[in-house]
Amino acid sequence: MQTEIFKNIDTEGLNRCGQMLREGKVVAFPTETVYGLGASALCDEAVATVFAVKSRPCDNPLIAHICDEGMLPIVAKEVSPVAKRLFSLYWPGPLTVILPKTDTISPLVTAGGNTVAVRCPLHPVARELIRAAGVPVVAPSANLSGKPSPTDFETTLEDLSGLVPAIIDGGKCSVGVESTVVLPQDDNLLRILRPGAITPEMLSDAGFTVELDPNILSPLDHSKPVLSPGMKHRHYAPKAPLTIVKGEKQAVLDFLRQKQQQGAGILCFEGEMEGDFVRCYGQEDDADSQSQNLFAALRQFDHLPVNEIYARQPNPMGVGLAVYNRLLRAAEFNIMEVKQ
Ligand code: AMP
Ligand code: MG
């Protein structure tokens, strides 16, 4: 399949891509979190194509993206006061809210469940594209399943060239990790199913009672029901096995240098180490820069001749929790501690 590339997209291009979506085709496009692979949430065939192109397990439901709250009744019913407050505080933006679903959307979107994940993105191209399509748009990360999510046009092209009819170039994503997913519960209680740039600290400061799903920091307990099906699957992983190294900073850096000499790939913070197989994912004390750079850094190891990768542990505060969660999943929860 020939993939049409849209650079510096204008209204005419957005209208063409919007029409493709409305007609059941898939289009990859930028959002402020990561690039998404878009399809009409109302069209079974289009949603099935998204699962097929990504090789995504069909029990992992998708997020329906809307251009404004006016589109909400198409996908969700019974919007609670807590959900309304979340929209007014964080939409448009990197927050996904789980709501009771309508019967209008394809059952494939929700993997047969009776709730739907909904988000109104901030990125102007994403919003204008959904507006032009005139339908809610599912948009899982535009990577082949299991790989780190694409945070720039080039990576999206690397995974999807020849597999989709159109890709829109919107440069680098400003956030770099996927949206925060929350399940509003009774009263003011929110359960965070996936951490992102809308942090637990921000939600608590806004007066919500926040509960972290245990699967954010621990492997799945298969004896318990899974609230966030995405947690069941291997994700974000480079080809070589990854180990997170924790401990006192100097001890960790000494250990990483030893591993570097043995030919391992090293993932650390800016300015800490240098070498052919060393990649950095932001500044030690700046979680925003870590979230912007993590996935691109993980991807680079797939182009290096390394058989194992060792990574510095991020501080799990603020958006650092999302960074740590993605790194844990990429490492399949493989962590080691070193001592001086
Ligand atoms: P992705 O589109 O790849 O960013 O993944 C979407 C995430 O939202 C996955 O972790 C899904 O498990 C989660 N998700 C989507 N729909 C629901 C839902 N109805 N209930 C709970 N989690 C959901
Ligand atoms: Mg994904």
XYZ file of C-alpha atoms and ligand atoms in Angstrom:
364
model
C 0.000 0.000 0.000
C 1.205 3.500 -0.870
C 1.288 5.701 2.260
C 0.474 9.359 1.610
C 2.498 11.742 3.802
C 0.978 15.044 4.938
C 3.567 17.645 6.006
C 2.554 21.137 7.236
C -1.044 20.014 6.951
C -3.594 22.713 6.025
C -7.399 22.797 6.108
C -7.669 21.034 2.766
C -5.390 18.201 3.965
C -7.298 17.916 7.240
C -10.562 17.684 5.334
C -9.149 14.933 3.100
C -7.827 12.953 6.064
C -11.095 13.549 7.935
C -12.993 12.148 4.972
C -10.733 9.075 4.889
C -11.545 8.456 8.559
C -15.274 8.943 7.981
C -15.115 6.439 5.117
C -13.547 3.772 7.325
C -9.847 4.204 6.442
C -7.074 4.522 9.038
C -4.846 7.606 9.390
C -1.837 8.071 11.708
C -1.657 11.536 13.299
C 0.140 13.471 16.056
C -1.305 14.137 19.503
C 0.399 15.896 22.414
C 1.046 12.509 24.111
C 2.233 10.131 21.347
C 1.299 9.554 17.671
C -2.028 7.761 17.256
C -3.372 5.344 14.662
C -6.837 6.761 13.993
C -10.056 5.115 12.850
C -13.761 5.921 13.156
C -15.066 4.610 16.481
C -18.424 4.009 14.757
C -17.123 1.642 12.089
C -16.435 -2.026 12.992
C -14.306 -2.585 9.921
C -12.084 0.449 10.551
C -11.571 -0.476 14.210
C -10.757 -4.065 13.206
C -8.145 -2.682 10.787
C -6.466 -0.794 13.661
C -6.149 -4.013 15.682
C -4.859 -5.882 12.608
C -2.285 -3.252 11.532
C -0.829 -3.014 15.060
C -1.214 -6.761 15.797
C -2.891 -5.528 18.980
C -4.532 -8.174 21.190
C -8.297 -7.715 20.716
C -8.999 -7.863 24.475
C -7.182 -4.507 24.906
C -9.816 -1.756 24.430
C -9.160 1.548 22.641
C -9.571 5.191 23.617
C -12.246 7.157 21.727
C -10.991 10.680 20.953
C -13.428 13.568 20.596
C -12.848 17.145 19.397
C -14.985 18.763 22.110
C -17.574 17.897 24.735
C -20.299 18.223 22.100
C -19.214 14.800 20.757
C -19.373 13.138 24.158
C -23.014 11.910 23.941
C -22.083 9.836 20.856
C -19.721 7.666 22.922
C -20.741 7.992 26.578
C -23.927 8.122 28.617
C -24.479 9.040 32.280
C -21.700 11.547 32.731
C -21.272 11.939 36.502
C -20.519 15.268 38.240
C -16.980 13.982 39.005
C -16.407 13.264 35.310
C -17.754 16.717 34.377
C -15.356 18.337 36.814
C -12.465 16.392 35.290
C -13.378 17.622 31.792
C -13.595 21.227 32.911
C -10.192 21.015 34.608
C -8.153 18.936 32.158
C -9.801 18.870 28.708
C -8.518 19.352 26.139
C -5.450 17.507 27.420
C -3.716 14.240 28.312
C -6.471 12.785 30.530
C -8.610 9.775 29.568
C -11.783 9.123 31.555
C -13.600 5.768 31.732
C -17.382 6.230 31.305
C -20.463 4.061 30.650
C -20.643 3.502 26.886
C -23.453 4.103 24.394
C -24.591 1.496 21.865
C -23.520 3.735 18.970
C -19.816 2.917 19.089
C -18.379 -0.285 17.696
C -18.212 -3.060 20.322
C -14.633 -3.691 19.162
C -13.601 -0.314 20.670
C -14.437 -1.451 24.192
C -13.384 -5.083 23.645
C -16.961 -6.079 24.413
C -17.066 -4.245 27.774
C -19.739 -1.760 28.861
C -17.403 1.156 29.581
C -15.538 3.374 27.134
C -12.294 5.317 27.589
C -12.696 8.912 26.280
C -10.230 11.738 25.708
C -10.283 15.167 24.130
C -6.698 15.817 22.929
C -4.986 19.201 23.111
C -2.941 18.948 19.904
C -4.556 21.266 17.315
C -3.957 18.823 14.419
C -5.622 15.994 16.372
C -8.614 18.123 17.316
C -9.087 19.631 13.852
C -8.769 16.187 12.264
C -11.487 14.737 14.525
C -13.646 17.790 13.837
C -13.149 17.312 10.079
C -13.974 13.596 10.395
C -17.168 14.455 12.276
C -16.984 11.156 14.204
C -15.198 10.056 17.393
C -11.812 8.579 16.513
C -10.052 5.686 18.234
C -6.313 6.260 18.270
C -4.060 3.784 20.035
C -0.355 4.548 19.844
C 0.819 4.329 16.232
C 3.383 1.578 16.852
C 3.363 -2.122 16.151
C 2.115 -3.780 19.330
C 4.732 -4.329 22.020
C 7.179 -1.689 20.727
C 7.750 1.699 22.393
C 5.146 4.271 21.302
C 6.212 6.722 18.545
C 6.760 10.285 19.713
C 7.795 11.725 16.327
C 6.871 11.424 12.656
C 9.981 9.463 11.645
C 9.279 6.652 14.132
C 5.631 6.488 13.087
C 6.784 6.130 9.491
C 9.282 3.410 10.504
C 6.448 1.256 11.903
C 3.546 2.069 9.587
C 4.947 2.980 6.155
C 3.174 0.824 3.557
C 0.610 -0.398 6.105
C -1.698 2.646 6.271
C -3.053 5.029 3.594
C -1.975 8.266 5.345
C 0.386 9.641 8.017
C 0.311 13.268 9.196
C 3.656 14.804 10.234
C 3.240 16.987 13.320
C 6.850 17.001 14.555
C 7.762 15.879 18.061
C 5.097 15.194 20.723
C 5.309 17.608 23.644
C 4.389 15.123 26.428
C 5.909 11.902 25.096
C 4.026 9.334 27.236
C 0.421 8.199 26.802
C -2.478 9.868 28.611
C -3.366 9.375 32.269
C -6.318 6.932 32.430
C -8.741 7.409 35.348
C -11.817 5.553 36.492
C -14.146 7.901 38.422
C -15.646 6.017 41.355
C -18.010 7.036 44.149
C -18.103 10.688 45.208
C -14.733 12.256 44.623
C -12.721 9.050 44.324
C -10.587 8.434 41.242
C -8.655 5.291 40.483
C -5.637 5.926 38.261
C -5.345 2.971 35.882
C -2.389 4.367 33.930
C -0.190 7.302 35.029
C 0.547 10.157 32.610
C 1.116 13.905 32.500
C -1.971 14.634 34.622
C -0.278 13.440 37.793
C -1.668 11.992 41.066
C -0.311 15.118 42.797
C -2.273 17.415 40.422
C -5.475 15.423 40.929
C -5.091 15.412 44.743
C -4.352 19.155 44.752
C -7.586 19.666 42.787
C -9.502 17.969 45.623
C -9.956 14.438 44.271
C -9.244 11.391 46.405
C -6.743 9.442 44.348
C -6.049 5.725 44.391
C -3.289 4.123 42.291
C -4.135 0.853 40.606
C -1.648 -1.687 42.052
C -0.675 -2.793 38.529
C 1.027 0.554 37.929
C 4.037 -0.458 40.003
C 3.674 -4.241 40.331
C 3.243 -7.147 37.948
C -0.304 -8.332 37.394
C -1.867 -10.535 40.059
C -3.669 -13.048 37.851
C -6.028 -14.059 40.678
C -7.619 -10.554 40.720
C -9.905 -8.881 38.133
C -8.065 -6.566 35.714
C -9.475 -3.020 35.538
C -6.994 -1.881 32.908
C -6.653 -4.606 30.264
C -3.635 -2.854 28.699
C -1.617 -3.917 31.753
C -1.882 -7.559 30.706
C 0.388 -7.219 27.731
C 4.136 -6.766 27.203
C 4.663 -3.194 26.126
C 7.157 -0.456 25.345
C 9.979 -2.978 25.111
C 13.202 -2.795 23.094
C 14.356 -6.098 21.559
C 17.187 -6.690 24.066
C 16.156 -7.479 27.664
C 16.161 -4.446 29.945
C 17.020 -4.292 33.661
C 16.343 -1.276 35.888
C 19.171 -0.628 38.334
C 18.396 1.059 41.614
C 20.542 2.087 44.556
C 22.698 4.996 45.651
C 23.635 7.102 42.583
C 27.412 6.528 42.671
C 26.992 2.766 43.141
C 24.562 2.614 40.218
C 26.869 4.616 37.928
C 29.851 2.400 38.883
C 27.787 -0.690 38.061
C 26.609 0.788 34.742
C 30.230 1.582 33.744
C 31.172 -2.019 34.447
C 28.271 -3.225 32.273
C 29.222 -0.736 29.554
C 32.715 -2.281 29.400
C 31.080 -5.674 28.867
C 29.220 -4.304 25.809
C 25.778 -3.689 27.345
C 23.471 -0.847 26.302
C 23.121 1.851 28.982
C 20.137 4.147 29.542
C 20.980 7.033 31.878
C 20.428 10.770 32.364
C 22.081 13.582 30.360
C 25.767 14.133 31.044
C 26.229 11.031 33.223
C 27.995 8.682 30.796
C 29.264 8.677 27.219
C 29.842 5.908 24.697
C 28.524 4.243 21.541
C 25.901 2.206 23.385
C 24.886 4.874 25.920
C 21.559 6.659 25.432
C 20.143 9.398 27.657
C 16.510 10.012 28.458
C 16.424 13.525 29.846
C 17.800 15.391 32.858
C 17.967 13.632 36.242
C 15.855 16.293 37.986
C 13.432 17.033 35.118
C 10.692 14.413 34.701
C 9.138 16.329 31.769
C 12.336 15.909 29.748
C 12.405 12.200 30.700
C 8.845 11.647 29.475
C 9.643 13.474 26.213
C 12.702 11.323 25.522
C 12.119 7.864 27.037
C 10.441 6.080 24.113
C 12.821 7.467 21.479
C 15.795 6.398 23.617
C 14.352 2.880 24.095
C 13.813 2.570 20.339
C 17.422 3.489 19.562
C 18.690 0.315 21.241
C 16.971 -1.716 18.518
C 19.503 -0.248 16.072
C 22.541 -1.061 18.264
C 24.330 -4.423 18.555
C 23.529 -4.909 22.262
C 22.260 -8.084 23.918
C 21.241 -6.489 27.205
C 20.345 -3.015 28.461
C 20.690 -1.506 31.951
C 18.725 1.602 32.932
C 18.916 4.236 35.647
C 15.733 4.370 37.706
C 13.741 7.638 37.472
C 12.289 9.384 40.505
C 8.600 8.348 40.466
C 7.223 11.780 41.422
C 4.888 13.830 39.206
C 5.089 12.694 35.584
C 8.120 10.649 36.742
C 5.581 8.028 37.892
C 4.473 7.593 34.257
C 8.108 7.385 33.137
C 8.857 4.760 35.790
C 5.678 2.785 34.935
C 6.638 2.621 31.208
C 10.222 1.648 32.057
C 8.989 -1.074 34.448
C 6.760 -2.511 31.716
C 9.603 -2.306 29.177
C 11.790 -4.187 31.687
C 8.971 -6.648 32.452
C 9.440 -5.608 36.103
C 13.062 -6.740 36.094
C 14.779 -4.550 38.749
C 18.041 -5.061 40.609
C 19.576 -3.182 43.483
C 23.290 -2.421 43.771
C 25.167 -1.440 46.926
C 28.469 0.415 47.329
P -3.398 2.925 24.093
O -4.531 3.247 23.205
O -2.427 1.958 23.499
O -2.772 4.145 24.656
O -4.047 2.140 25.316
C -5.275 2.509 25.871
C -5.265 2.169 27.332
O -6.566 2.486 27.891
C -4.996 0.704 27.605
O -4.171 0.596 28.739
C -6.389 0.161 27.864
O -6.357 -0.966 28.697
C -7.065 1.349 28.549
N -8.519 1.295 28.350
C -9.204 1.504 27.214
N -10.531 1.342 27.403
C -10.695 1.012 28.698
C -11.827 0.691 29.504
N -13.065 0.714 29.010
N -11.607 0.384 30.805
C -10.350 0.395 31.319
N -9.227 0.669 30.593
C -9.396 0.972 29.302
Mg 0.085 1.692 23.087
